[in-house]
Amino acid sequence: MKEALKKIKEEALGALSAVTGQQELEDLRVRYLGKKGEMTAILKQMGGLPAEERPVMGQLANEVRAAIEAKIAETKAAVEAMALEKKLESERIDVTMPGRKSELGHRHPMYIALDEMKDIFIGMGFEILEGPEIEESVYNFDRLNTDEGHPSRDWSDTFYFTEDSTLLLRTQTSGMQIHAMESRDLPIRIVAPGRVYRKDEVDATHSPMFHQIEGLVIDEGITMADLKGTLNTVAEKLFGKGTVTRFRPHHFPFTEPSCEVDVQCHECGGKGCRVCKGEGWIELLGAGMVHPRVLEMSGIDPEKYSGWAFGFGLERTAMRRFNITDLRLIFENDIRFLKQF
Ligand code: DAH
């Protein structure tokens, strides 16, 4: 038995010296020290020894076991150190390599223009309102004096949600006039920016989704002169002192009288060029005196109160503000374009 123990010890220490991997180490531990291992097999034979030999053998067995355990621990540490070394080697970072630059974004030009407009209107005492893009026809059309059968209500122009045409993607922010009259006490002075939707094909001046900013003022004694004064002030603040505007008669169902407002072309100064399509003027917005029927439908007495309203195209305003010639650039989000503002 003494011989057998010595042999196990020599074999085990020899085998352990050659170990390079963790699994291999574990296999050897099981083989020598495990429940069914070689040491256990030897110890089972102890019972057959004469009584005086047992303590001596027992001690020897313990020594062998301790020696193997110590070697296993030592090997384990070495194997782990080797594994770590390998891992560090494979994950080595070259700190001298140039880094990947992260691009810092900024506000979109249209929202820069919108913020400028908000500032201008807030400075004049207006309140900023927001409202739903999914809208009821009542707000988008009916209470804006736009009856059934009006061409703007056509299914070919408007995105409807329901067969009975009661729910739609708003085609204009003008419905916010009605929301304002419903939720505010008089006098009212609001602007309401937001997205609107129409069934238009995309081209240099059209998109099925675009932005408007609606304005509404209602009080006693409000006149068209207030409208012109306000819009001229806004135009000068946005586009610079001396900006020339033009008020053209027009028709909208919810204003009477109605007009469209143009600014002189920034590119040619009114002579006519590619940007203004030879017109010399760029159309910016629709406006007018709020129709008495519209006031009445919202429970406001048109004998006592009057008001005006306007609706800017926001993309168009940003294009004019930043000399952008194609609407698509605003939506395509090409970094090379956006970076310029
Ligand atoms: N909602 C009109 C449009 O989308 C623009 C407009 C015209 C708004 C006249 C107004 C207004 O408030 O008074 O074409």
mmCIF file of C-alpha atoms and ligand atoms in Angstrom:
data_model
loop_
_atom_site.group_PDB
_atom_site.id
_atom_site.type_symbol
_atom_site.label_atom_id
_atom_site.label_comp_id
_atom_site.label_asym_id
_atom_site.label_seq_id
_atom_site.Cartn_x
_atom_site.Cartn_y
_atom_site.Cartn_z
ATOM 1 C CA MET A 1 0.000 0.000 0.000
ATOM 2 C CA LYS A 2 2.862 2.288 0.772
ATOM 3 C CA GLU A 3 4.164 1.684 -2.745
ATOM 4 C CA ALA A 4 0.765 2.313 -4.244
ATOM 5 C CA LEU A 5 0.461 5.659 -2.407
ATOM 6 C CA LYS A 6 3.891 6.734 -3.545
ATOM 7 C CA LYS A 7 3.035 5.827 -7.107
ATOM 8 C CA ILE A 8 -0.197 7.784 -7.020
ATOM 9 C CA LYS A 9 1.641 10.781 -5.652
ATOM 10 C CA GLU A 10 4.324 10.687 -8.329
ATOM 11 C CA GLU A 11 1.859 10.135 -11.135
ATOM 12 C CA ALA A 12 -0.500 12.828 -9.923
ATOM 13 C CA LEU A 13 2.189 15.456 -9.445
ATOM 14 C CA GLY A 14 3.673 14.592 -12.825
ATOM 15 C CA ALA A 15 0.344 14.820 -14.608
ATOM 16 C CA LEU A 16 -0.538 18.086 -12.839
ATOM 17 C CA SER A 17 2.757 19.652 -13.908
ATOM 18 C CA ALA A 18 1.782 19.190 -17.540
ATOM 19 C CA VAL A 19 -1.729 20.682 -17.231
ATOM 20 C CA THR A 20 -2.571 23.675 -19.453
ATOM 21 C CA GLY A 21 -6.370 23.969 -19.245
ATOM 22 C CA GLN A 22 -9.049 24.169 -16.580
ATOM 23 C CA GLN A 23 -11.029 21.159 -17.792
ATOM 24 C CA GLU A 24 -7.925 19.018 -17.838
ATOM 25 C CA LEU A 25 -7.185 20.064 -14.260
ATOM 26 C CA GLU A 26 -10.690 19.194 -13.135
ATOM 27 C CA ASP A 27 -10.458 15.763 -14.795
ATOM 28 C CA LEU A 28 -7.258 15.020 -12.877
ATOM 29 C CA ARG A 29 -8.766 16.169 -9.581
ATOM 30 C CA VAL A 30 -11.667 13.798 -10.072
ATOM 31 C CA ARG A 31 -9.362 10.987 -11.129
ATOM 32 C CA TYR A 32 -7.138 11.218 -8.028
ATOM 33 C CA LEU A 33 -9.252 12.788 -5.284
ATOM 34 C CA GLY A 34 -12.833 12.214 -6.422
ATOM 35 C CA LYS A 35 -15.294 9.828 -4.698
ATOM 36 C CA LYS A 36 -14.469 7.151 -7.204
ATOM 37 C CA GLY A 37 -10.868 8.266 -7.514
ATOM 38 C CA GLU A 38 -7.637 6.449 -6.864
ATOM 39 C CA MET A 39 -7.060 7.801 -3.348
ATOM 40 C CA THR A 40 -10.515 6.745 -2.271
ATOM 41 C CA ALA A 41 -9.894 3.269 -3.622
ATOM 42 C CA ILE A 42 -6.699 2.964 -1.574
ATOM 43 C CA LEU A 43 -8.291 4.283 1.614
ATOM 44 C CA LYS A 44 -11.016 1.673 1.291
ATOM 45 C CA GLN A 45 -8.344 -0.988 1.653
ATOM 46 C CA MET A 46 -7.188 0.445 5.024
ATOM 47 C CA GLY A 47 -9.723 -1.679 6.875
ATOM 48 C CA GLY A 48 -7.811 -4.811 5.844
ATOM 49 C CA LEU A 49 -4.517 -3.677 7.435
ATOM 50 C CA PRO A 50 -3.225 -4.853 10.770
ATOM 51 C CA ALA A 51 -4.226 -2.398 13.515
ATOM 52 C CA GLU A 52 -0.684 -1.102 14.188
ATOM 53 C CA GLU A 53 -0.101 -0.228 10.537
ATOM 54 C CA ARG A 54 -3.234 1.760 10.129
ATOM 55 C CA PRO A 55 -2.114 5.027 11.776
ATOM 56 C CA VAL A 56 1.138 5.015 9.807
ATOM 57 C CA MET A 57 -0.678 4.379 6.540
ATOM 58 C CA GLY A 58 -3.347 6.882 7.469
ATOM 59 C CA GLN A 59 -0.759 9.539 8.009
ATOM 60 C CA LEU A 60 0.982 8.730 4.755
ATOM 61 C CA ALA A 61 -2.308 8.824 2.872
ATOM 62 C CA ASN A 62 -3.068 12.246 4.365
ATOM 63 C CA GLU A 63 0.318 13.536 3.331
ATOM 64 C CA VAL A 64 -0.149 12.284 -0.242
ATOM 65 C CA ARG A 65 -3.605 13.807 -0.382
ATOM 66 C CA ALA A 66 -2.335 17.125 0.973
ATOM 67 C CA ALA A 67 0.520 17.140 -1.549
ATOM 68 C CA ILE A 68 -1.889 16.534 -4.447
ATOM 69 C CA GLU A 69 -4.295 19.195 -3.174
ATOM 70 C CA ALA A 70 -1.495 21.704 -2.851
ATOM 71 C CA LYS A 71 -0.334 20.959 -6.387
ATOM 72 C CA ILE A 72 -3.885 21.294 -7.692
ATOM 73 C CA ALA A 73 -4.249 24.696 -6.038
ATOM 74 C CA GLU A 74 -0.932 25.847 -7.429
ATOM 75 C CA THR A 75 -1.810 24.557 -10.925
ATOM 76 C CA LYS A 76 -5.230 26.173 -10.748
ATOM 77 C CA ALA A 77 -3.686 29.559 -10.049
ATOM 78 C CA ALA A 78 -1.229 29.098 -12.892
ATOM 79 C CA VAL A 79 -3.933 28.021 -15.357
ATOM 80 C CA GLU A 80 -6.122 30.974 -14.404
ATOM 81 C CA ALA A 81 -3.256 33.396 -14.785
ATOM 82 C CA MET A 82 -2.576 31.939 -18.204
ATOM 83 C CA ALA A 83 -6.231 32.309 -19.244
ATOM 84 C CA LEU A 84 -6.308 35.926 -18.072
ATOM 85 C CA GLU A 85 -3.092 36.650 -19.929
ATOM 86 C CA LYS A 86 -4.599 35.202 -23.106
ATOM 87 C CA LYS A 87 -7.816 37.232 -22.679
ATOM 88 C CA LEU A 88 -5.940 40.492 -22.099
ATOM 89 C CA GLU A 89 -3.789 39.803 -25.123
ATOM 90 C CA SER A 90 -6.821 39.240 -27.359
ATOM 91 C CA GLU A 91 -8.654 42.329 -26.059
ATOM 92 C CA ARG A 92 -5.748 44.664 -26.174
ATOM 93 C CA ILE A 93 -6.725 48.219 -27.112
ATOM 94 C CA ASP A 94 -4.485 50.388 -29.190
ATOM 95 C CA VAL A 95 -4.846 53.705 -27.402
ATOM 96 C CA THR A 96 -2.894 55.444 -30.126
ATOM 97 C CA MET A 97 -5.600 54.733 -32.757
ATOM 98 C CA PRO A 98 -7.633 57.809 -33.744
ATOM 99 C CA GLY A 99 -11.118 57.733 -32.137
ATOM 100 C CA ARG A 100 -14.478 57.713 -33.916
ATOM 101 C CA LYS A 101 -15.832 61.255 -33.834
ATOM 102 C CA SER A 102 -19.432 61.604 -32.672
ATOM 103 C CA GLU A 103 -21.348 64.260 -34.538
ATOM 104 C CA LEU A 104 -23.134 66.865 -32.455
ATOM 105 C CA GLY A 105 -26.566 67.642 -33.904
ATOM 106 C CA HIS A 106 -28.547 70.853 -33.687
ATOM 107 C CA ARG A 107 -32.038 72.161 -34.298
ATOM 108 C CA HIS A 108 -33.688 71.692 -37.666
ATOM 109 C CA PRO A 109 -33.893 74.935 -39.720
ATOM 110 C CA MET A 110 -37.670 74.800 -39.770
ATOM 111 C CA TYR A 111 -37.801 74.624 -35.986
ATOM 112 C CA ILE A 112 -35.286 77.467 -35.764
ATOM 113 C CA ALA A 113 -37.725 79.522 -37.864
ATOM 114 C CA LEU A 114 -40.661 78.335 -35.724
ATOM 115 C CA ASP A 115 -38.883 79.315 -32.505
ATOM 116 C CA GLU A 116 -38.143 82.739 -33.935
ATOM 117 C CA MET A 117 -41.819 83.155 -34.799
ATOM 118 C CA LYS A 118 -42.941 81.984 -31.389
ATOM 119 C CA ASP A 119 -40.602 84.530 -29.780
ATOM 120 C CA ILE A 120 -41.986 87.299 -31.978
ATOM 121 C CA PHE A 121 -45.596 86.448 -31.114
ATOM 122 C CA ILE A 122 -44.928 85.898 -27.425
ATOM 123 C CA GLY A 123 -43.285 89.339 -27.446
ATOM 124 C CA MET A 124 -46.550 90.759 -28.764
ATOM 125 C CA GLY A 125 -48.590 89.137 -26.015
ATOM 126 C CA PHE A 126 -49.794 86.016 -27.826
ATOM 127 C CA GLU A 127 -50.295 82.658 -26.144
ATOM 128 C CA ILE A 128 -48.991 79.459 -27.825
ATOM 129 C CA LEU A 129 -51.603 76.703 -28.215
ATOM 130 C CA GLU A 130 -51.276 73.120 -29.383
ATOM 131 C CA GLY A 131 -54.030 70.819 -30.531
ATOM 132 C CA PRO A 132 -54.862 67.424 -32.031
ATOM 133 C CA GLU A 133 -53.621 66.281 -35.438
ATOM 134 C CA ILE A 134 -56.438 63.743 -35.550
ATOM 135 C CA GLU A 135 -59.380 66.074 -35.733
ATOM 136 C CA GLU A 136 -63.166 66.063 -36.058
ATOM 137 C CA SER A 137 -64.667 67.475 -39.250
ATOM 138 C CA VAL A 138 -66.686 69.773 -37.025
ATOM 139 C CA TYR A 139 -63.509 71.627 -36.044
ATOM 140 C CA ASN A 140 -61.632 71.247 -39.319
ATOM 141 C CA PHE A 141 -64.582 72.312 -41.491
ATOM 142 C CA ASP A 142 -68.123 72.832 -40.144
ATOM 143 C CA ARG A 143 -67.499 75.449 -37.513
ATOM 144 C CA LEU A 144 -65.087 77.171 -39.896
ATOM 145 C CA ASN A 145 -68.065 77.868 -42.128
ATOM 146 C CA THR A 146 -66.950 75.209 -44.615
ATOM 147 C CA ASP A 147 -70.088 73.321 -45.597
ATOM 148 C CA GLU A 148 -70.534 69.791 -46.927
ATOM 149 C CA GLY A 149 -69.699 69.896 -50.595
ATOM 150 C CA HIS A 150 -66.874 72.410 -50.279
ATOM 151 C CA PRO A 151 -64.018 71.158 -52.491
ATOM 152 C CA SER A 152 -61.511 71.132 -49.607
ATOM 153 C CA ARG A 153 -63.632 68.420 -47.934
ATOM 154 C CA ASP A 154 -63.219 66.084 -50.894
ATOM 155 C CA TRP A 155 -61.917 62.563 -50.235
ATOM 156 C CA SER A 156 -59.309 63.147 -52.917
ATOM 157 C CA ASP A 157 -57.720 65.922 -50.803
ATOM 158 C CA THR A 158 -58.226 64.808 -47.216
ATOM 159 C CA PHE A 159 -57.172 61.747 -45.204
ATOM 160 C CA TYR A 160 -60.358 60.499 -43.514
ATOM 161 C CA PHE A 161 -60.499 57.794 -40.858
ATOM 162 C CA THR A 162 -64.207 57.027 -41.065
ATOM 163 C CA GLU A 163 -66.655 56.312 -43.913
ATOM 164 C CA ASP A 164 -68.944 59.072 -42.668
ATOM 165 C CA SER A 165 -66.100 61.644 -42.961
ATOM 166 C CA THR A 166 -66.336 62.741 -39.339
ATOM 167 C CA LEU A 167 -62.733 62.004 -38.309
ATOM 168 C CA LEU A 168 -59.658 63.061 -40.268
ATOM 169 C CA LEU A 169 -56.036 64.135 -40.235
ATOM 170 C CA ARG A 170 -56.392 67.891 -39.962
ATOM 171 C CA THR A 171 -55.833 69.649 -43.292
ATOM 172 C CA GLN A 172 -55.145 73.007 -41.647
ATOM 173 C CA THR A 173 -54.446 74.424 -38.202
ATOM 174 C CA SER A 174 -57.496 76.668 -38.548
ATOM 175 C CA GLY A 175 -59.508 74.263 -36.369
ATOM 176 C CA MET A 176 -57.411 75.622 -33.514
ATOM 177 C CA GLN A 177 -59.398 78.850 -33.832
ATOM 178 C CA ILE A 178 -62.476 76.915 -32.739
ATOM 179 C CA HIS A 179 -60.603 75.131 -29.920
ATOM 180 C CA ALA A 180 -59.342 78.520 -28.738
ATOM 181 C CA MET A 181 -62.829 80.079 -28.763
ATOM 182 C CA GLU A 182 -64.129 77.055 -26.844
ATOM 183 C CA SER A 183 -61.434 77.009 -24.190
ATOM 184 C CA ARG A 184 -60.544 80.672 -23.731
ATOM 185 C CA ASP A 185 -62.289 83.723 -22.387
ATOM 186 C CA LEU A 186 -62.268 86.880 -24.493
ATOM 187 C CA PRO A 187 -60.162 88.656 -25.531
ATOM 188 C CA ILE A 188 -58.274 85.908 -27.401
ATOM 189 C CA ARG A 189 -54.753 86.242 -28.746
ATOM 190 C CA ILE A 190 -53.220 82.892 -29.713
ATOM 191 C CA VAL A 191 -50.881 81.264 -32.193
ATOM 192 C CA ALA A 192 -51.048 77.508 -32.792
ATOM 193 C CA PRO A 193 -48.250 75.753 -34.685
ATOM 194 C CA GLY A 194 -48.472 72.148 -35.841
ATOM 195 C CA ARG A 195 -48.541 69.482 -38.533
ATOM 196 C CA VAL A 196 -51.235 69.283 -41.178
ATOM 197 C CA TYR A 197 -51.915 66.633 -43.829
ATOM 198 C CA ARG A 198 -53.174 66.635 -47.401
ATOM 199 C CA LYS A 199 -53.215 64.131 -50.223
ATOM 200 C CA ASP A 200 -50.452 65.799 -52.222
ATOM 201 C CA GLU A 201 -47.629 64.229 -54.196
ATOM 202 C CA VAL A 202 -44.140 65.231 -53.090
ATOM 203 C CA ASP A 203 -42.429 67.835 -55.258
ATOM 204 C CA ALA A 204 -40.348 71.007 -54.802
ATOM 205 C CA THR A 205 -43.287 72.833 -53.197
ATOM 206 C CA HIS A 206 -45.655 70.070 -51.969
ATOM 207 C CA SER A 207 -45.645 67.390 -49.300
ATOM 208 C CA PRO A 208 -48.495 65.288 -47.836
ATOM 209 C CA MET A 209 -47.398 66.489 -44.393
ATOM 210 C CA PHE A 210 -46.351 70.025 -43.655
ATOM 211 C CA HIS A 211 -46.578 72.596 -40.873
ATOM 212 C CA GLN A 212 -48.695 75.649 -40.325
ATOM 213 C CA ILE A 213 -48.888 78.257 -37.654
ATOM 214 C CA GLU A 214 -52.341 79.610 -37.018
ATOM 215 C CA GLY A 215 -53.057 82.962 -35.438
ATOM 216 C CA LEU A 216 -56.258 84.334 -33.961
ATOM 217 C CA VAL A 217 -57.132 87.618 -32.289
ATOM 218 C CA ILE A 218 -60.634 88.444 -31.054
ATOM 219 C CA ASP A 219 -61.582 91.507 -29.078
ATOM 220 C CA GLU A 220 -63.798 94.570 -29.329
ATOM 221 C CA GLY A 221 -62.852 96.962 -32.117
ATOM 222 C CA ILE A 222 -60.322 94.750 -33.917
ATOM 223 C CA THR A 223 -59.802 95.758 -37.544
ATOM 224 C CA MET A 224 -57.927 94.789 -40.675
ATOM 225 C CA ALA A 225 -55.423 97.534 -39.841
ATOM 226 C CA ASP A 226 -54.398 95.543 -36.741
ATOM 227 C CA LEU A 227 -53.897 92.492 -38.947
ATOM 228 C CA LYS A 228 -51.719 94.386 -41.428
ATOM 229 C CA GLY A 229 -49.705 96.052 -38.687
ATOM 230 C CA THR A 230 -49.089 92.755 -36.910
ATOM 231 C CA LEU A 231 -48.121 90.821 -40.028
ATOM 232 C CA ASN A 232 -45.833 93.587 -41.297
ATOM 233 C CA THR A 233 -44.087 93.633 -37.931
ATOM 234 C CA VAL A 234 -43.656 89.847 -38.032
ATOM 235 C CA ALA A 235 -42.319 89.982 -41.605
ATOM 236 C CA GLU A 236 -39.732 92.610 -40.685
ATOM 237 C CA LYS A 237 -38.630 90.745 -37.571
ATOM 238 C CA LEU A 238 -38.296 87.498 -39.501
ATOM 239 C CA PHE A 239 -36.802 88.701 -42.757
ATOM 240 C CA GLY A 240 -35.211 92.012 -41.847
ATOM 241 C CA LYS A 241 -36.082 95.695 -41.784
ATOM 242 C CA GLY A 242 -37.672 97.036 -44.921
ATOM 243 C CA THR A 243 -39.159 93.686 -45.978
ATOM 244 C CA VAL A 244 -41.937 94.482 -48.430
ATOM 245 C CA THR A 245 -45.283 92.693 -48.098
ATOM 246 C CA ARG A 246 -48.308 92.601 -50.372
ATOM 247 C CA PHE A 247 -51.902 91.899 -49.316
ATOM 248 C CA ARG A 248 -53.953 90.356 -52.150
ATOM 249 C CA PRO A 249 -57.729 89.802 -52.001
ATOM 250 C CA HIS A 250 -58.578 86.111 -51.759
ATOM 251 C CA HIS A 251 -61.332 83.822 -50.545
ATOM 252 C CA PHE A 252 -61.490 81.605 -47.467
ATOM 253 C CA PRO A 253 -64.774 80.320 -46.081
ATOM 254 C CA PHE A 254 -63.931 81.361 -42.521
ATOM 255 C CA THR A 255 -62.794 84.942 -43.137
ATOM 256 C CA GLU A 256 -64.494 87.916 -44.727
ATOM 257 C CA PRO A 257 -62.787 89.801 -46.210
ATOM 258 C CA SER A 258 -59.899 87.402 -46.888
ATOM 259 C CA CYS A 259 -56.459 87.956 -48.292
ATOM 260 C CA GLU A 260 -53.216 86.264 -49.116
ATOM 261 C CA VAL A 261 -49.992 87.868 -48.017
ATOM 262 C CA ASP A 262 -46.804 87.734 -50.075
ATOM 263 C CA VAL A 263 -43.296 88.921 -49.332
ATOM 264 C CA GLN A 264 -41.070 90.312 -52.012
ATOM 265 C CA CYS A 265 -38.640 87.705 -53.346
ATOM 266 C CA HIS A 266 -35.364 87.744 -51.424
ATOM 267 C CA GLU A 267 -33.446 86.462 -54.442
ATOM 268 C CA CYS A 268 -34.365 89.061 -57.073
ATOM 269 C CA GLY A 269 -35.917 91.865 -55.032
ATOM 270 C CA GLY A 270 -39.173 91.634 -56.973
ATOM 271 C CA LYS A 271 -37.857 91.455 -60.524
ATOM 272 C CA GLY A 272 -38.767 87.835 -61.001
ATOM 273 C CA CYS A 273 -36.406 84.846 -60.901
ATOM 274 C CA ARG A 274 -36.170 81.084 -60.497
ATOM 275 C CA VAL A 275 -36.886 81.165 -56.751
ATOM 276 C CA CYS A 276 -40.151 83.122 -57.103
ATOM 277 C CA LYS A 277 -40.919 81.453 -60.442
ATOM 278 C CA GLY A 278 -40.786 84.807 -62.201
ATOM 279 C CA GLU A 279 -43.411 86.308 -59.903
ATOM 280 C CA GLY A 280 -41.234 88.637 -57.863
ATOM 281 C CA TRP A 281 -43.288 87.659 -54.786
ATOM 282 C CA ILE A 282 -43.498 84.619 -52.552
ATOM 283 C CA GLU A 283 -46.802 83.678 -50.985
ATOM 284 C CA LEU A 284 -46.510 83.281 -47.231
ATOM 285 C CA LEU A 285 -49.920 83.016 -45.670
ATOM 286 C CA GLY A 286 -53.673 83.345 -45.813
ATOM 287 C CA ALA A 287 -55.536 85.709 -43.511
ATOM 288 C CA GLY A 288 -58.643 87.762 -43.033
ATOM 289 C CA MET A 289 -61.286 89.086 -40.687
ATOM 290 C CA VAL A 290 -62.997 86.223 -38.867
ATOM 291 C CA HIS A 291 -66.365 85.557 -40.539
ATOM 292 C CA PRO A 292 -69.308 86.616 -38.350
ATOM 293 C CA ARG A 293 -70.837 83.131 -38.842
ATOM 294 C CA VAL A 294 -67.683 81.574 -37.343
ATOM 295 C CA LEU A 295 -67.929 83.813 -34.286
ATOM 296 C CA GLU A 296 -71.632 83.079 -33.934
ATOM 297 C CA MET A 297 -71.172 79.299 -34.157
ATOM 298 C CA SER A 298 -68.758 79.539 -31.213
ATOM 299 C CA GLY A 299 -71.165 81.677 -29.210
ATOM 300 C CA ILE A 300 -69.427 85.023 -29.709
ATOM 301 C CA ASP A 301 -71.548 88.049 -30.577
ATOM 302 C CA PRO A 302 -70.287 89.445 -33.932
ATOM 303 C CA GLU A 303 -72.055 92.747 -33.218
ATOM 304 C CA LYS A 304 -69.845 93.273 -30.212
ATOM 305 C CA TYR A 305 -66.631 91.469 -31.107
ATOM 306 C CA SER A 306 -64.491 91.209 -34.194
ATOM 307 C CA GLY A 307 -61.248 89.426 -34.952
ATOM 308 C CA TRP A 308 -58.710 88.379 -37.487
ATOM 309 C CA ALA A 309 -56.945 85.157 -38.230
ATOM 310 C CA PHE A 310 -54.029 83.969 -40.295
ATOM 311 C CA GLY A 311 -52.358 80.738 -41.303
ATOM 312 C CA PHE A 312 -48.668 80.650 -42.204
ATOM 313 C CA GLY A 313 -47.029 77.813 -44.096
ATOM 314 C CA LEU A 314 -44.087 77.092 -41.841
ATOM 315 C CA GLU A 315 -41.885 75.311 -44.387
ATOM 316 C CA ARG A 316 -42.415 78.147 -46.799
ATOM 317 C CA THR A 317 -41.486 80.679 -44.130
ATOM 318 C CA ALA A 318 -38.317 78.763 -43.228
ATOM 319 C CA MET A 319 -37.440 78.519 -46.928
ATOM 320 C CA ARG A 320 -37.832 82.263 -47.281
ATOM 321 C CA ARG A 321 -35.929 82.863 -44.036
ATOM 322 C CA PHE A 322 -32.947 80.683 -45.004
ATOM 323 C CA ASN A 323 -33.052 80.976 -48.807
ATOM 324 C CA ILE A 324 -33.936 77.297 -49.310
ATOM 325 C CA THR A 325 -35.252 76.592 -52.786
ATOM 326 C CA ASP A 326 -36.613 73.042 -52.545
ATOM 327 C CA LEU A 327 -39.149 71.895 -49.938
ATOM 328 C CA ARG A 328 -37.836 68.334 -50.076
ATOM 329 C CA LEU A 329 -34.559 69.421 -48.474
ATOM 330 C CA ILE A 330 -36.503 70.256 -45.316
ATOM 331 C CA PHE A 331 -37.803 66.702 -44.936
ATOM 332 C CA GLU A 332 -34.971 64.587 -46.324
ATOM 333 C CA ASN A 333 -32.713 65.254 -43.330
ATOM 334 C CA ASP A 334 -29.503 65.103 -45.303
ATOM 335 C CA ILE A 335 -26.852 66.015 -42.745
ATOM 336 C CA ARG A 336 -24.862 67.968 -45.341
ATOM 337 C CA PHE A 337 -27.880 70.220 -45.830
ATOM 338 C CA LEU A 338 -28.913 70.525 -42.179
ATOM 339 C CA LYS A 339 -25.383 71.382 -41.038
ATOM 340 C CA GLN A 340 -25.534 74.717 -42.823
ATOM 341 C CA PHE A 341 -27.919 76.371 -40.396
HETATM 342 N N1 DAH B 1 -56.201 77.462 -43.360
HETATM 343 C C1 DAH B 1 -55.818 78.142 -44.578
HETATM 344 C C2 DAH B 1 -55.082 77.159 -45.484
HETATM 345 O O1 DAH B 1 -54.699 76.129 -45.036
HETATM 346 C C3 DAH B 1 -54.933 79.308 -44.285
HETATM 347 C C4 DAH B 1 -55.690 80.418 -43.624
HETATM 348 C C5 DAH B 1 -56.314 81.371 -44.360
HETATM 349 C C6 DAH B 1 -55.756 80.499 -42.255
HETATM 350 C C7 DAH B 1 -57.014 82.406 -43.790
HETATM 351 C C8 DAH B 1 -56.472 81.538 -41.657
HETATM 352 C C9 DAH B 1 -57.084 82.487 -42.436
HETATM 353 O O2 DAH B 1 -56.581 81.663 -40.352
HETATM 354 O O3 DAH B 1 -57.744 83.496 -41.851
HETATM 355 O O4 DAH B 1 -54.928 77.435 -46.635
#
